[in-house]
Amino acid sequence: MMKKIVYGLLLTIALGVGLTAEAQQTGSHWRRDRAKYEQRLDHQRQRLALLHERLQERRHERAMARHERLLAQKQEQSTAKRERPRGDKQERMASMRERVRAEKRAYLIQHLELTEKEADGVMSILNELDEKRFQLWREGEALGGRVRKSDKTLTDEELNTFLEQSLSARIKEAELEKAYYLRCRTVLPVQKAVRLPHVCRAFARRFFEQHKH
């Protein structure tokens, strides 16, 4: 009986020692596997950080490239505008003047019921009137532009000069209109000549309203 007890104790001790060794071995393997996993995880994190850094650099490079392209385009536009020949501006003005004349002729024919002969005669006189007006407006163009822009460098003397010039220009323009509208009686019946100034002003308001933008 004693032998069985002793044998049982020895067997239990042996099994316990084996289980402990196996547990220790298993723990050692788990620690090695965890260390490897953590190493791989650190490596992946480093790769992700590097990729993120490169992505940010590329985004920054693209943004800088876009910015440089926009600056180059603006510079080209500014240079082209400064270097645009004066003849281009004169051609545009001449083209606009012809457009105004064509639309004005059509408007007068419609609202005054003009014949072709009457339209030819009155437009010859009105075109001459418009040329005189244009020359009159050009006389105070430089100073007038500074006043409209609220130039802070304008002196009291310059402001007084502008006031006198602008009032004188209105008087001269009224005198021109009187002379040329009276001439229109030579090519229009008086009934149409009476309505002509009002119809011309209505056309001017309509044209500038349509083209102010």
JSON list of C-alpha atoms in Angstrom, two decimals:
[
{"chain": "A", "resi": 1, "resn": "MET", "atom": "CA", "xyz": [0.00, 0.00, 0.00]},
{"chain": "A", "resi": 2, "resn": "MET", "atom": "CA", "xyz": [2.80, 2.38, 0.94]},
{"chain": "A", "resi": 3, "resn": "LYS", "atom": "CA", "xyz": [4.51, 1.64, -2.36]},
{"chain": "A", "resi": 4, "resn": "LYS", "atom": "CA", "xyz": [1.39, 2.73, -4.26]},
{"chain": "A", "resi": 5, "resn": "ILE", "atom": "CA", "xyz": [1.23, 5.97, -2.33]},
{"chain": "A", "resi": 6, "resn": "VAL", "atom": "CA", "xyz": [4.88, 6.73, -2.92]},
{"chain": "A", "resi": 7, "resn": "TYR", "atom": "CA", "xyz": [4.54, 5.87, -6.59]},
{"chain": "A", "resi": 8, "resn": "GLY", "atom": "CA", "xyz": [1.53, 8.15, -6.89]},
{"chain": "A", "resi": 9, "resn": "LEU", "atom": "CA", "xyz": [3.41, 11.04, -5.29]},
{"chain": "A", "resi": 10, "resn": "LEU", "atom": "CA", "xyz": [6.38, 10.53, -7.58]},
{"chain": "A", "resi": 11, "resn": "LEU", "atom": "CA", "xyz": [4.09, 10.42, -10.60]},
{"chain": "A", "resi": 12, "resn": "THR", "atom": "CA", "xyz": [2.35, 13.61, -9.51]},
{"chain": "A", "resi": 13, "resn": "ILE", "atom": "CA", "xyz": [5.64, 15.42, -8.99]},
{"chain": "A", "resi": 14, "resn": "ALA", "atom": "CA", "xyz": [6.91, 14.24, -12.37]},
{"chain": "A", "resi": 15, "resn": "LEU", "atom": "CA", "xyz": [3.74, 15.41, -14.10]},
{"chain": "A", "resi": 16, "resn": "GLY", "atom": "CA", "xyz": [3.91, 18.74, -12.31]},
{"chain": "A", "resi": 17, "resn": "VAL", "atom": "CA", "xyz": [7.49, 19.29, -13.34]},
{"chain": "A", "resi": 18, "resn": "GLY", "atom": "CA", "xyz": [6.63, 18.43, -16.96]},
{"chain": "A", "resi": 19, "resn": "LEU", "atom": "CA", "xyz": [3.67, 20.78, -17.05]},
{"chain": "A", "resi": 20, "resn": "THR", "atom": "CA", "xyz": [5.73, 23.60, -15.58]},
{"chain": "A", "resi": 21, "resn": "ALA", "atom": "CA", "xyz": [8.47, 23.10, -18.15]},
{"chain": "A", "resi": 22, "resn": "GLU", "atom": "CA", "xyz": [5.92, 22.99, -20.95]},
{"chain": "A", "resi": 23, "resn": "ALA", "atom": "CA", "xyz": [4.25, 26.15, -19.64]},
{"chain": "A", "resi": 24, "resn": "GLN", "atom": "CA", "xyz": [7.58, 27.90, -19.46]},
{"chain": "A", "resi": 25, "resn": "GLN", "atom": "CA", "xyz": [8.40, 26.83, -22.99]},
{"chain": "A", "resi": 26, "resn": "THR", "atom": "CA", "xyz": [4.99, 27.99, -24.21]},
{"chain": "A", "resi": 27, "resn": "GLY", "atom": "CA", "xyz": [5.45, 31.34, -22.47]},
{"chain": "A", "resi": 28, "resn": "SER", "atom": "CA", "xyz": [8.85, 31.74, -24.04]},
{"chain": "A", "resi": 29, "resn": "HIS", "atom": "CA", "xyz": [7.42, 31.04, -27.51]},
{"chain": "A", "resi": 30, "resn": "TRP", "atom": "CA", "xyz": [4.59, 33.52, -26.90]},
{"chain": "A", "resi": 31, "resn": "ARG", "atom": "CA", "xyz": [7.03, 36.23, -25.85]},
{"chain": "A", "resi": 32, "resn": "ARG", "atom": "CA", "xyz": [9.16, 35.62, -28.94]},
{"chain": "A", "resi": 33, "resn": "ASP", "atom": "CA", "xyz": [6.07, 35.72, -31.18]},
{"chain": "A", "resi": 34, "resn": "ARG", "atom": "CA", "xyz": [4.87, 38.92, -29.53]},
{"chain": "A", "resi": 35, "resn": "ALA", "atom": "CA", "xyz": [8.27, 40.53, -29.95]},
{"chain": "A", "resi": 36, "resn": "LYS", "atom": "CA", "xyz": [8.26, 39.61, -33.65]},
{"chain": "A", "resi": 37, "resn": "TYR", "atom": "CA", "xyz": [4.71, 40.94, -34.03]},
{"chain": "A", "resi": 38, "resn": "GLU", "atom": "CA", "xyz": [5.63, 44.19, -32.36]},
{"chain": "A", "resi": 39, "resn": "GLN", "atom": "CA", "xyz": [8.68, 44.50, -34.61]},
{"chain": "A", "resi": 40, "resn": "ARG", "atom": "CA", "xyz": [6.54, 43.97, -37.70]},
{"chain": "A", "resi": 41, "resn": "LEU", "atom": "CA", "xyz": [3.97, 46.45, -36.37]},
{"chain": "A", "resi": 42, "resn": "ASP", "atom": "CA", "xyz": [6.69, 49.05, -35.77]},
{"chain": "A", "resi": 43, "resn": "HIS", "atom": "CA", "xyz": [7.99, 48.45, -39.27]},
{"chain": "A", "resi": 44, "resn": "GLN", "atom": "CA", "xyz": [4.50, 48.94, -40.74]},
{"chain": "A", "resi": 45, "resn": "ARG", "atom": "CA", "xyz": [4.06, 52.12, -38.72]},
{"chain": "A", "resi": 46, "resn": "GLN", "atom": "CA", "xyz": [7.34, 53.46, -40.00]},
{"chain": "A", "resi": 47, "resn": "ARG", "atom": "CA", "xyz": [6.34, 52.66, -43.58]},
{"chain": "A", "resi": 48, "resn": "LEU", "atom": "CA", "xyz": [2.97, 54.37, -43.13]},
{"chain": "A", "resi": 49, "resn": "ALA", "atom": "CA", "xyz": [4.63, 57.43, -41.60]},
{"chain": "A", "resi": 50, "resn": "LEU", "atom": "CA", "xyz": [7.08, 57.57, -44.52]},
{"chain": "A", "resi": 51, "resn": "LEU", "atom": "CA", "xyz": [4.26, 57.21, -47.07]},
{"chain": "A", "resi": 52, "resn": "HIS", "atom": "CA", "xyz": [2.26, 59.93, -45.34]},
{"chain": "A", "resi": 53, "resn": "GLU", "atom": "CA", "xyz": [5.27, 62.22, -45.37]},
{"chain": "A", "resi": 54, "resn": "ARG", "atom": "CA", "xyz": [5.84, 61.61, -49.08]},
{"chain": "A", "resi": 55, "resn": "LEU", "atom": "CA", "xyz": [2.13, 62.17, -49.80]},
{"chain": "A", "resi": 56, "resn": "GLN", "atom": "CA", "xyz": [2.23, 65.50, -47.97]},
{"chain": "A", "resi": 57, "resn": "GLU", "atom": "CA", "xyz": [5.34, 66.50, -49.91]},
{"chain": "A", "resi": 58, "resn": "ARG", "atom": "CA", "xyz": [3.65, 65.67, -53.21]},
{"chain": "A", "resi": 59, "resn": "ARG", "atom": "CA", "xyz": [0.54, 67.62, -52.25]},
{"chain": "A", "resi": 60, "resn": "HIS", "atom": "CA", "xyz": [2.69, 70.57, -51.31]},
{"chain": "A", "resi": 61, "resn": "GLU", "atom": "CA", "xyz": [4.61, 70.32, -54.60]},
{"chain": "A", "resi": 62, "resn": "ARG", "atom": "CA", "xyz": [1.36, 70.20, -56.60]},
{"chain": "A", "resi": 63, "resn": "ALA", "atom": "CA", "xyz": [-0.05, 73.17, -54.69]},
{"chain": "A", "resi": 64, "resn": "MET", "atom": "CA", "xyz": [3.13, 75.14, -55.31]},
{"chain": "A", "resi": 65, "resn": "ALA", "atom": "CA", "xyz": [3.06, 74.20, -59.00]},
{"chain": "A", "resi": 66, "resn": "ARG", "atom": "CA", "xyz": [-0.57, 75.38, -59.31]},
{"chain": "A", "resi": 67, "resn": "HIS", "atom": "CA", "xyz": [0.28, 78.61, -57.52]},
{"chain": "A", "resi": 68, "resn": "GLU", "atom": "CA", "xyz": [3.25, 79.23, -59.81]},
{"chain": "A", "resi": 69, "resn": "ARG", "atom": "CA", "xyz": [1.12, 78.54, -62.91]},
{"chain": "A", "resi": 70, "resn": "LEU", "atom": "CA", "xyz": [-1.52, 81.02, -61.74]},
{"chain": "A", "resi": 71, "resn": "LEU", "atom": "CA", "xyz": [1.14, 83.65, -61.03]},
{"chain": "A", "resi": 72, "resn": "ALA", "atom": "CA", "xyz": [2.68, 83.05, -64.46]},
{"chain": "A", "resi": 73, "resn": "GLN", "atom": "CA", "xyz": [-0.72, 83.39, -66.14]},
{"chain": "A", "resi": 74, "resn": "LYS", "atom": "CA", "xyz": [-1.48, 86.62, -64.29]},
{"chain": "A", "resi": 75, "resn": "GLN", "atom": "CA", "xyz": [1.94, 87.95, -65.17]},
{"chain": "A", "resi": 76, "resn": "GLU", "atom": "CA", "xyz": [1.44, 87.10, -68.84]},
{"chain": "A", "resi": 77, "resn": "GLN", "atom": "CA", "xyz": [-1.99, 88.75, -68.84]},
{"chain": "A", "resi": 78, "resn": "SER", "atom": "CA", "xyz": [-0.61, 91.83, -67.13]},
{"chain": "A", "resi": 79, "resn": "THR", "atom": "CA", "xyz": [2.32, 92.02, -69.53]},
{"chain": "A", "resi": 80, "resn": "ALA", "atom": "CA", "xyz": [0.07, 91.53, -72.55]},
{"chain": "A", "resi": 81, "resn": "LYS", "atom": "CA", "xyz": [-2.23, 94.25, -71.29]},
{"chain": "A", "resi": 82, "resn": "ARG", "atom": "CA", "xyz": [0.65, 96.68, -70.80]},
{"chain": "A", "resi": 83, "resn": "GLU", "atom": "CA", "xyz": [2.22, 95.84, -74.15]},
{"chain": "A", "resi": 84, "resn": "ARG", "atom": "CA", "xyz": [-1.03, 95.87, -76.10]},
{"chain": "A", "resi": 85, "resn": "PRO", "atom": "CA", "xyz": [-0.56, 98.26, -79.02]},
{"chain": "A", "resi": 86, "resn": "ARG", "atom": "CA", "xyz": [-2.37, 101.55, -78.85]},
{"chain": "A", "resi": 87, "resn": "GLY", "atom": "CA", "xyz": [-3.86, 100.77, -82.22]},
{"chain": "A", "resi": 88, "resn": "ASP", "atom": "CA", "xyz": [-5.90, 97.93, -80.68]},
{"chain": "A", "resi": 89, "resn": "LYS", "atom": "CA", "xyz": [-7.65, 100.37, -78.35]},
{"chain": "A", "resi": 90, "resn": "GLN", "atom": "CA", "xyz": [-8.36, 102.75, -81.19]},
{"chain": "A", "resi": 91, "resn": "GLU", "atom": "CA", "xyz": [-9.73, 99.89, -83.30]},
{"chain": "A", "resi": 92, "resn": "ARG", "atom": "CA", "xyz": [-12.02, 98.80, -80.47]},
{"chain": "A", "resi": 93, "resn": "MET", "atom": "CA", "xyz": [-13.27, 102.33, -80.01]},
{"chain": "A", "resi": 94, "resn": "ALA", "atom": "CA", "xyz": [-13.90, 102.68, -83.73]},
{"chain": "A", "resi": 95, "resn": "SER", "atom": "CA", "xyz": [-15.73, 99.35, -83.78]},
{"chain": "A", "resi": 96, "resn": "MET", "atom": "CA", "xyz": [-17.89, 100.40, -80.82]},
{"chain": "A", "resi": 97, "resn": "ARG", "atom": "CA", "xyz": [-18.67, 103.72, -82.48]},
{"chain": "A", "resi": 98, "resn": "GLU", "atom": "CA", "xyz": [-19.85, 101.94, -85.64]},
{"chain": "A", "resi": 99, "resn": "ARG", "atom": "CA", "xyz": [-21.98, 99.62, -83.53]},
{"chain": "A", "resi": 100, "resn": "VAL", "atom": "CA", "xyz": [-23.60, 102.57, -81.75]},
{"chain": "A", "resi": 101, "resn": "ARG", "atom": "CA", "xyz": [-24.32, 104.27, -85.04]},
{"chain": "A", "resi": 102, "resn": "ALA", "atom": "CA", "xyz": [-25.90, 101.15, -86.56]},
{"chain": "A", "resi": 103, "resn": "GLU", "atom": "CA", "xyz": [-28.11, 100.53, -83.53]},
{"chain": "A", "resi": 104, "resn": "LYS", "atom": "CA", "xyz": [-29.04, 104.20, -83.30]},
{"chain": "A", "resi": 105, "resn": "ARG", "atom": "CA", "xyz": [-30.07, 104.28, -86.96]},
{"chain": "A", "resi": 106, "resn": "ALA", "atom": "CA", "xyz": [-32.31, 101.22, -86.50]},
{"chain": "A", "resi": 107, "resn": "TYR", "atom": "CA", "xyz": [-33.82, 102.73, -83.33]},
{"chain": "A", "resi": 108, "resn": "LEU", "atom": "CA", "xyz": [-34.63, 106.06, -85.01]},
{"chain": "A", "resi": 109, "resn": "ILE", "atom": "CA", "xyz": [-36.14, 104.35, -88.03]},
{"chain": "A", "resi": 110, "resn": "GLN", "atom": "CA", "xyz": [-38.40, 102.32, -85.76]},
{"chain": "A", "resi": 111, "resn": "HIS", "atom": "CA", "xyz": [-39.49, 105.05, -83.33]},
{"chain": "A", "resi": 112, "resn": "LEU", "atom": "CA", "xyz": [-39.69, 107.98, -85.76]},
{"chain": "A", "resi": 113, "resn": "GLU", "atom": "CA", "xyz": [-40.86, 105.91, -88.74]},
{"chain": "A", "resi": 114, "resn": "LEU", "atom": "CA", "xyz": [-38.10, 107.29, -90.92]},
{"chain": "A", "resi": 115, "resn": "THR", "atom": "CA", "xyz": [-37.64, 106.51, -94.59]},
{"chain": "A", "resi": 116, "resn": "GLU", "atom": "CA", "xyz": [-34.24, 105.37, -95.78]},
{"chain": "A", "resi": 117, "resn": "LYS", "atom": "CA", "xyz": [-33.58, 108.81, -97.24]},
{"chain": "A", "resi": 118, "resn": "GLU", "atom": "CA", "xyz": [-34.57, 110.52, -93.98]},
{"chain": "A", "resi": 119, "resn": "ALA", "atom": "CA", "xyz": [-32.43, 108.09, -91.98]},
{"chain": "A", "resi": 120, "resn": "ASP", "atom": "CA", "xyz": [-29.39, 108.73, -94.19]},
{"chain": "A", "resi": 121, "resn": "GLY", "atom": "CA", "xyz": [-29.79, 112.50, -93.89]},
{"chain": "A", "resi": 122, "resn": "VAL", "atom": "CA", "xyz": [-30.37, 112.67, -90.15]},
{"chain": "A", "resi": 123, "resn": "MET", "atom": "CA", "xyz": [-27.64, 110.16, -89.29]},
{"chain": "A", "resi": 124, "resn": "SER", "atom": "CA", "xyz": [-25.09, 112.20, -91.26]},
{"chain": "A", "resi": 125, "resn": "ILE", "atom": "CA", "xyz": [-25.89, 115.20, -89.06]},
{"chain": "A", "resi": 126, "resn": "LEU", "atom": "CA", "xyz": [-26.08, 113.22, -85.79]},
{"chain": "A", "resi": 127, "resn": "ASN", "atom": "CA", "xyz": [-22.78, 111.43, -86.46]},
{"chain": "A", "resi": 128, "resn": "GLU", "atom": "CA", "xyz": [-21.10, 114.80, -86.88]},
{"chain": "A", "resi": 129, "resn": "LEU", "atom": "CA", "xyz": [-22.71, 115.95, -83.62]},
{"chain": "A", "resi": 130, "resn": "ASP", "atom": "CA", "xyz": [-21.42, 112.86, -81.82]},
{"chain": "A", "resi": 131, "resn": "GLU", "atom": "CA", "xyz": [-17.87, 113.51, -83.10]},
{"chain": "A", "resi": 132, "resn": "LYS", "atom": "CA", "xyz": [-18.02, 117.06, -81.71]},
{"chain": "A", "resi": 133, "resn": "ARG", "atom": "CA", "xyz": [-19.28, 115.70, -78.39]},
{"chain": "A", "resi": 134, "resn": "PHE", "atom": "CA", "xyz": [-16.50, 113.16, -78.25]},
{"chain": "A", "resi": 135, "resn": "GLN", "atom": "CA", "xyz": [-13.86, 115.83, -78.78]},
{"chain": "A", "resi": 136, "resn": "LEU", "atom": "CA", "xyz": [-15.48, 117.92, -76.05]},
{"chain": "A", "resi": 137, "resn": "TRP", "atom": "CA", "xyz": [-15.45, 115.03, -73.57]},
{"chain": "A", "resi": 138, "resn": "ARG", "atom": "CA", "xyz": [-11.82, 114.27, -74.36]},
{"chain": "A", "resi": 139, "resn": "GLU", "atom": "CA", "xyz": [-10.72, 117.75, -73.31]},
{"chain": "A", "resi": 140, "resn": "GLY", "atom": "CA", "xyz": [-11.33, 117.09, -69.60]},
{"chain": "A", "resi": 141, "resn": "GLU", "atom": "CA", "xyz": [-10.77, 113.34, -69.66]},
{"chain": "A", "resi": 142, "resn": "ALA", "atom": "CA", "xyz": [-7.54, 113.19, -67.61]},
{"chain": "A", "resi": 143, "resn": "LEU", "atom": "CA", "xyz": [-8.70, 115.44, -64.78]},
{"chain": "A", "resi": 144, "resn": "GLY", "atom": "CA", "xyz": [-12.20, 113.98, -64.82]},
{"chain": "A", "resi": 145, "resn": "GLY", "atom": "CA", "xyz": [-10.83, 110.46, -64.43]},
{"chain": "A", "resi": 146, "resn": "ARG", "atom": "CA", "xyz": [-8.92, 111.47, -61.31]},
{"chain": "A", "resi": 147, "resn": "VAL", "atom": "CA", "xyz": [-12.03, 113.08, -59.82]},
{"chain": "A", "resi": 148, "resn": "ARG", "atom": "CA", "xyz": [-14.17, 110.00, -60.49]},
{"chain": "A", "resi": 149, "resn": "LYS", "atom": "CA", "xyz": [-11.54, 107.82, -58.80]},
{"chain": "A", "resi": 150, "resn": "SER", "atom": "CA", "xyz": [-11.50, 110.16, -55.76]},
{"chain": "A", "resi": 151, "resn": "ASP", "atom": "CA", "xyz": [-7.80, 110.85, -56.18]},
{"chain": "A", "resi": 152, "resn": "LYS", "atom": "CA", "xyz": [-6.57, 112.10, -52.78]},
{"chain": "A", "resi": 153, "resn": "THR", "atom": "CA", "xyz": [-3.70, 114.00, -54.40]},
{"chain": "A", "resi": 154, "resn": "LEU", "atom": "CA", "xyz": [-6.04, 116.46, -56.17]},
{"chain": "A", "resi": 155, "resn": "THR", "atom": "CA", "xyz": [-5.42, 120.03, -55.09]},
{"chain": "A", "resi": 156, "resn": "ASP", "atom": "CA", "xyz": [-8.12, 122.66, -54.54]},
{"chain": "A", "resi": 157, "resn": "GLU", "atom": "CA", "xyz": [-6.94, 124.42, -57.68]},
{"chain": "A", "resi": 158, "resn": "GLU", "atom": "CA", "xyz": [-7.37, 121.26, -59.74]},
{"chain": "A", "resi": 159, "resn": "LEU", "atom": "CA", "xyz": [-10.84, 120.66, -58.30]},
{"chain": "A", "resi": 160, "resn": "ASN", "atom": "CA", "xyz": [-11.88, 124.21, -59.13]},
{"chain": "A", "resi": 161, "resn": "THR", "atom": "CA", "xyz": [-10.51, 123.77, -62.64]},
{"chain": "A", "resi": 162, "resn": "PHE", "atom": "CA", "xyz": [-12.51, 120.57, -63.08]},
{"chain": "A", "resi": 163, "resn": "LEU", "atom": "CA", "xyz": [-15.69, 122.24, -61.84]},
{"chain": "A", "resi": 164, "resn": "GLU", "atom": "CA", "xyz": [-15.29, 125.12, -64.28]},
{"chain": "A", "resi": 165, "resn": "GLN", "atom": "CA", "xyz": [-14.42, 122.79, -67.17]},
{"chain": "A", "resi": 166, "resn": "SER", "atom": "CA", "xyz": [-17.33, 120.45, -66.54]},
{"chain": "A", "resi": 167, "resn": "LEU", "atom": "CA", "xyz": [-19.86, 123.29, -66.33]},
{"chain": "A", "resi": 168, "resn": "SER", "atom": "CA", "xyz": [-18.44, 124.91, -69.46]},
{"chain": "A", "resi": 169, "resn": "ALA", "atom": "CA", "xyz": [-18.58, 121.55, -71.26]},
{"chain": "A", "resi": 170, "resn": "ARG", "atom": "CA", "xyz": [-22.28, 121.23, -70.45]},
{"chain": "A", "resi": 171, "resn": "ILE", "atom": "CA", "xyz": [-22.95, 124.65, -71.92]},
{"chain": "A", "resi": 172, "resn": "LYS", "atom": "CA", "xyz": [-20.93, 123.86, -75.04]},
{"chain": "A", "resi": 173, "resn": "GLU", "atom": "CA", "xyz": [-22.70, 120.51, -75.46]},
{"chain": "A", "resi": 174, "resn": "ALA", "atom": "CA", "xyz": [-26.10, 122.22, -75.17]},
{"chain": "A", "resi": 175, "resn": "GLU", "atom": "CA", "xyz": [-25.06, 124.74, -77.80]},
{"chain": "A", "resi": 176, "resn": "LEU", "atom": "CA", "xyz": [-23.89, 121.93, -80.09]},
{"chain": "A", "resi": 177, "resn": "GLU", "atom": "CA", "xyz": [-27.18, 120.07, -79.68]},
{"chain": "A", "resi": 178, "resn": "LYS", "atom": "CA", "xyz": [-29.16, 123.19, -80.45]},
{"chain": "A", "resi": 179, "resn": "ALA", "atom": "CA", "xyz": [-27.19, 123.87, -83.64]},
{"chain": "A", "resi": 180, "resn": "TYR", "atom": "CA", "xyz": [-27.26, 120.29, -84.95]},
{"chain": "A", "resi": 181, "resn": "TYR", "atom": "CA", "xyz": [-30.86, 119.45, -84.02]},
{"chain": "A", "resi": 182, "resn": "LEU", "atom": "CA", "xyz": [-31.99, 122.60, -85.82]},
{"chain": "A", "resi": 183, "resn": "ARG", "atom": "CA", "xyz": [-30.02, 121.42, -88.87]},
{"chain": "A", "resi": 184, "resn": "CYS", "atom": "CA", "xyz": [-32.04, 118.19, -88.81]},
{"chain": "A", "resi": 185, "resn": "ARG", "atom": "CA", "xyz": [-35.07, 120.21, -89.91]},
{"chain": "A", "resi": 186, "resn": "THR", "atom": "CA", "xyz": [-33.50, 120.32, -93.37]},
{"chain": "A", "resi": 187, "resn": "VAL", "atom": "CA", "xyz": [-33.83, 116.53, -93.75]},
{"chain": "A", "resi": 188, "resn": "LEU", "atom": "CA", "xyz": [-36.86, 115.73, -91.57]},
{"chain": "A", "resi": 189, "resn": "PRO", "atom": "CA", "xyz": [-40.45, 116.91, -91.39]},
{"chain": "A", "resi": 190, "resn": "VAL", "atom": "CA", "xyz": [-40.87, 119.24, -88.42]},
{"chain": "A", "resi": 191, "resn": "GLN", "atom": "CA", "xyz": [-43.14, 116.71, -86.68]},
{"chain": "A", "resi": 192, "resn": "LYS", "atom": "CA", "xyz": [-40.28, 114.22, -86.61]},
{"chain": "A", "resi": 193, "resn": "ALA", "atom": "CA", "xyz": [-37.61, 116.84, -85.88]},
{"chain": "A", "resi": 194, "resn": "VAL", "atom": "CA", "xyz": [-39.48, 117.88, -82.73]},
{"chain": "A", "resi": 195, "resn": "ARG", "atom": "CA", "xyz": [-39.43, 114.32, -81.37]},
{"chain": "A", "resi": 196, "resn": "LEU", "atom": "CA", "xyz": [-35.81, 113.66, -82.41]},
{"chain": "A", "resi": 197, "resn": "PRO", "atom": "CA", "xyz": [-33.99, 114.93, -79.24]},
{"chain": "A", "resi": 198, "resn": "HIS", "atom": "CA", "xyz": [-36.27, 112.92, -76.95]},
{"chain": "A", "resi": 199, "resn": "VAL", "atom": "CA", "xyz": [-35.86, 109.73, -79.03]},
{"chain": "A", "resi": 200, "resn": "CYS", "atom": "CA", "xyz": [-32.06, 110.18, -79.12]},
{"chain": "A", "resi": 201, "resn": "ARG", "atom": "CA", "xyz": [-31.91, 110.48, -75.33]},
{"chain": "A", "resi": 202, "resn": "ALA", "atom": "CA", "xyz": [-34.14, 107.41, -74.95]},
{"chain": "A", "resi": 203, "resn": "PHE", "atom": "CA", "xyz": [-31.79, 105.46, -77.22]},
{"chain": "A", "resi": 204, "resn": "ALA", "atom": "CA", "xyz": [-28.73, 106.57, -75.21]},
{"chain": "A", "resi": 205, "resn": "ARG", "atom": "CA", "xyz": [-30.32, 105.42, -71.93]},
{"chain": "A", "resi": 206, "resn": "ARG", "atom": "CA", "xyz": [-31.34, 102.09, -73.46]},
{"chain": "A", "resi": 207, "resn": "PHE", "atom": "CA", "xyz": [-27.94, 101.44, -75.04]},
{"chain": "A", "resi": 208, "resn": "PHE", "atom": "CA", "xyz": [-25.90, 102.17, -71.91]},
{"chain": "A", "resi": 209, "resn": "GLU", "atom": "CA", "xyz": [-28.30, 100.18, -69.75]},
{"chain": "A", "resi": 210, "resn": "GLN", "atom": "CA", "xyz": [-27.87, 97.15, -72.01]},
{"chain": "A", "resi": 211, "resn": "HIS", "atom": "CA", "xyz": [-24.05, 97.48, -72.21]},
{"chain": "A", "resi": 212, "resn": "LYS", "atom": "CA", "xyz": [-23.10, 98.79, -68.78]},
{"chain": "A", "resi": 213, "resn": "HIS", "atom": "CA", "xyz": [-21.87, 95.31, -67.73]}
]
